[in-house]
Every structure is written in C-alpha cells, then in structure tokens.
C-alpha cells in the first residue's frame, strides 16, 4: 500500500511544475485548460496537459497524460498528484478568480490503478503554491474498484 508521505515543500514543487506546463494545455474547443504533475515512488515528477482533438471524444485529460508518461518510463507507483486549471487559464498568471480544478471520474479511476492506498493518496487541487485544496483519492472515489479486485 502507500508508504509515502509528501511534505508541504514537495507539494509546492509539484504545484509549480503543474503551473509551469499550463500554457501548453491544448484546449481550442472547450477553452478549459488543465495541467497536472505526478510524483512517483522513485522521486521523479512527470507532467501532463489536456490535449483536445477535433474528434472531441479523442480528448485526453492532463491527469492521465501525466500518469501515462510516468508509466511509459517504467514508473508505475504514483505517490501524489497536483492539478491546476480553469476556463481560459492557459495564459493567466493568477488562478485566484477560478474555481479549484478537481479531476474527472475517469482520471480518478486511473489514479486508483497506480496510487497504492487510496485512503492516503493525496490529490492536490491548486490555484497557487500557497492556495490549494487537498483530498485523498478515497474521498473522491469512495468504495472504488481496483487492481486487488482482479487479484493483482
Ligand atoms: N479536463 C482535464 O484535463 N482534467 C480534468 O480534471 C477536468 C477536465 C479537460 C478535458 C477537456 O479537454 C477539458 O478539460 C474540458 O472537459
């Protein structure tokens, strides 16, 4: 299960990594820009942004892009995720006027597959390095289905 804790300094590092990628969000259809940064058990950070397609159903969220980048490098255990975003947020220096961006249901499920213990896995929804809300995955995806249900 999840043996890792993340201190406040590392939370801020993760948030800043996500904020630095927000301008790269590609959302010409919804104009809702999102960036995410995941910390892995190896101590590395991987980032992702949402990328939309003209075939809208091909769109992929920032959170899954970040997680799948980690998996592509063989880093399969994520220990925290930071998420930033909002409507027309790619060019803003300041997200204070926006709501916190919380992850969609599909991304919550994918986190479940790579996070260890959902009761401790932190999801950090941030406006800035000093203004964020934190949830555990279990709070956002209670009574979840996961790898153990398939004996993995
Ligand atoms: N989106 C994310 O990337 N992450 C979320 O947590 C919420 C939604 C993206 C998908 C789509 O490009 C746009 O935001 C609007 O749904």
mmCIF file of N, CA and C and ligand atoms in Angstrom, residues 26-27 30-35 49-52 59-64 83 101-104 107, ligand 1:
data_model
loop_
_atom_site.group_PDB
_atom_site.id
_atom_site.type_symbol
_atom_site.label_atom_id
_atom_site.label_comp_id
_atom_site.label_asym_id
_atom_site.label_seq_id
_atom_site.Cartn_x
_atom_site.Cartn_y
_atom_site.Cartn_z
ATOM 1 N N UNK A 26 -3.646 22.170 -24.548
ATOM 2 C CA UNK A 26 -4.203 22.381 -25.892
ATOM 3 C C UNK A 26 -5.709 22.145 -25.827
ATOM 4 N N UNK A 27 -6.446 23.228 -25.670
ATOM 5 C CA UNK A 27 -7.898 23.113 -25.472
ATOM 6 C C UNK A 27 -8.646 24.135 -26.327
ATOM 7 N N UNK A 30 -12.899 23.466 -25.846
ATOM 8 C CA UNK A 30 -13.571 23.784 -24.578
ATOM 9 C C UNK A 30 -13.011 25.053 -23.937
ATOM 10 N N UNK A 31 -11.779 25.396 -24.271
ATOM 11 C CA UNK A 31 -11.070 26.524 -23.638
ATOM 12 C C UNK A 31 -10.856 26.297 -22.141
ATOM 13 N N UNK A 32 -10.998 25.052 -21.724
ATOM 14 C CA UNK A 32 -10.745 24.717 -20.318
ATOM 15 C C UNK A 32 -9.348 24.103 -20.252
ATOM 16 N N UNK A 33 -8.432 24.822 -19.676
ATOM 17 C CA UNK A 33 -7.020 24.403 -19.646
ATOM 18 C C UNK A 33 -6.670 23.732 -18.325
ATOM 19 N N UNK A 34 -5.957 22.616 -18.444
ATOM 20 C CA UNK A 34 -5.577 21.860 -17.245
ATOM 21 C C UNK A 34 -4.128 21.386 -17.389
ATOM 22 N N UNK A 35 -3.418 21.368 -16.274
ATOM 23 C CA UNK A 35 -2.088 20.747 -16.218
ATOM 24 C C UNK A 35 -1.987 19.968 -14.914
ATOM 25 N N UNK A 49 -0.664 17.738 -19.782
ATOM 26 C CA UNK A 49 -1.699 18.756 -20.007
ATOM 27 C C UNK A 49 -2.853 18.091 -20.749
ATOM 28 N N UNK A 50 -4.013 18.728 -20.708
ATOM 29 C CA UNK A 50 -5.095 18.182 -21.534
ATOM 30 C C UNK A 50 -4.823 18.506 -23.001
ATOM 31 N N UNK A 51 -5.134 17.537 -23.840
ATOM 32 C CA UNK A 51 -4.954 17.694 -25.284
ATOM 33 C C UNK A 51 -6.271 17.328 -25.945
ATOM 34 N N UNK A 52 -6.865 18.307 -26.603
ATOM 35 C CA UNK A 52 -8.159 18.075 -27.248
ATOM 36 C C UNK A 52 -7.965 17.745 -28.719
ATOM 37 N N UNK A 59 -10.155 13.421 -26.984
ATOM 38 C CA UNK A 59 -9.506 14.290 -25.989
ATOM 39 C C UNK A 59 -8.984 13.472 -24.819
ATOM 40 N N UNK A 60 -7.852 13.896 -24.279
ATOM 41 C CA UNK A 60 -7.356 13.246 -23.063
ATOM 42 C C UNK A 60 -7.011 14.295 -22.012
ATOM 43 N N UNK A 61 -7.302 13.943 -20.770
ATOM 44 C CA UNK A 61 -7.109 14.871 -19.655
ATOM 45 C C UNK A 61 -5.638 14.982 -19.260
ATOM 46 N N UNK A 62 -5.335 16.073 -18.595
ATOM 47 C CA UNK A 62 -3.978 16.334 -18.102
ATOM 48 C C UNK A 62 -3.515 15.253 -17.126
ATOM 49 N N UNK A 63 -4.399 14.829 -16.256
ATOM 50 C CA UNK A 63 -4.019 13.874 -15.212
ATOM 51 C C UNK A 63 -3.581 12.551 -15.827
ATOM 52 N N UNK A 64 -4.371 12.061 -16.790
ATOM 53 C CA UNK A 64 -3.996 10.783 -17.406
ATOM 54 C C UNK A 64 -2.728 10.935 -18.234
ATOM 55 N N UNK A 83 -2.985 19.282 -9.463
ATOM 56 C CA UNK A 83 -3.799 19.628 -10.637
ATOM 57 C C UNK A 83 -4.095 21.127 -10.590
ATOM 58 N N UNK A 101 -9.695 23.134 -9.786
ATOM 59 C CA UNK A 101 -9.983 22.113 -10.798
ATOM 60 C C UNK A 101 -9.850 20.737 -10.144
ATOM 61 N N UNK A 102 -10.939 20.021 -10.089
ATOM 62 C CA UNK A 102 -10.917 18.678 -9.500
ATOM 63 C C UNK A 102 -10.988 17.639 -10.622
ATOM 64 N N UNK A 103 -10.425 16.465 -10.412
ATOM 65 C CA UNK A 103 -10.295 15.502 -11.518
ATOM 66 C C UNK A 103 -11.620 14.845 -11.908
ATOM 67 N N UNK A 104 -11.724 14.514 -13.180
ATOM 68 C CA UNK A 104 -12.929 13.825 -13.682
ATOM 69 C C UNK A 104 -12.946 12.382 -13.170
ATOM 70 N N UNK A 107 -10.292 9.912 -14.692
ATOM 71 C CA UNK A 107 -8.929 10.097 -14.152
ATOM 72 C C UNK A 107 -8.843 9.585 -12.717
HETATM 73 N N1 LIG B 1 -10.081 18.133 -18.194
HETATM 74 C C1 LIG B 1 -8.886 17.716 -17.683
HETATM 75 O O1 LIG B 1 -7.860 17.689 -18.374
HETATM 76 N N2 LIG B 1 -8.865 17.344 -16.389
HETATM 77 C C2 LIG B 1 -9.907 17.466 -15.524
HETATM 78 O O2 LIG B 1 -9.767 17.134 -14.368
HETATM 79 C C3 LIG B 1 -11.168 18.025 -15.991
HETATM 80 C C4 LIG B 1 -11.312 18.137 -17.456
HETATM 81 C C5 LIG B 1 -10.099 18.616 -19.589
HETATM 82 C C6 LIG B 1 -10.688 17.692 -20.594
HETATM 83 C C7 LIG B 1 -11.143 18.672 -21.662
HETATM 84 O O3 LIG B 1 -10.041 18.976 -22.502
HETATM 85 C C8 LIG B 1 -11.499 19.918 -20.886
HETATM 86 O O4 LIG B 1 -10.846 19.801 -19.636
HETATM 87 C C9 LIG B 1 -12.985 20.115 -20.670
HETATM 88 O O5 LIG B 1 -13.605 18.969 -20.275
#
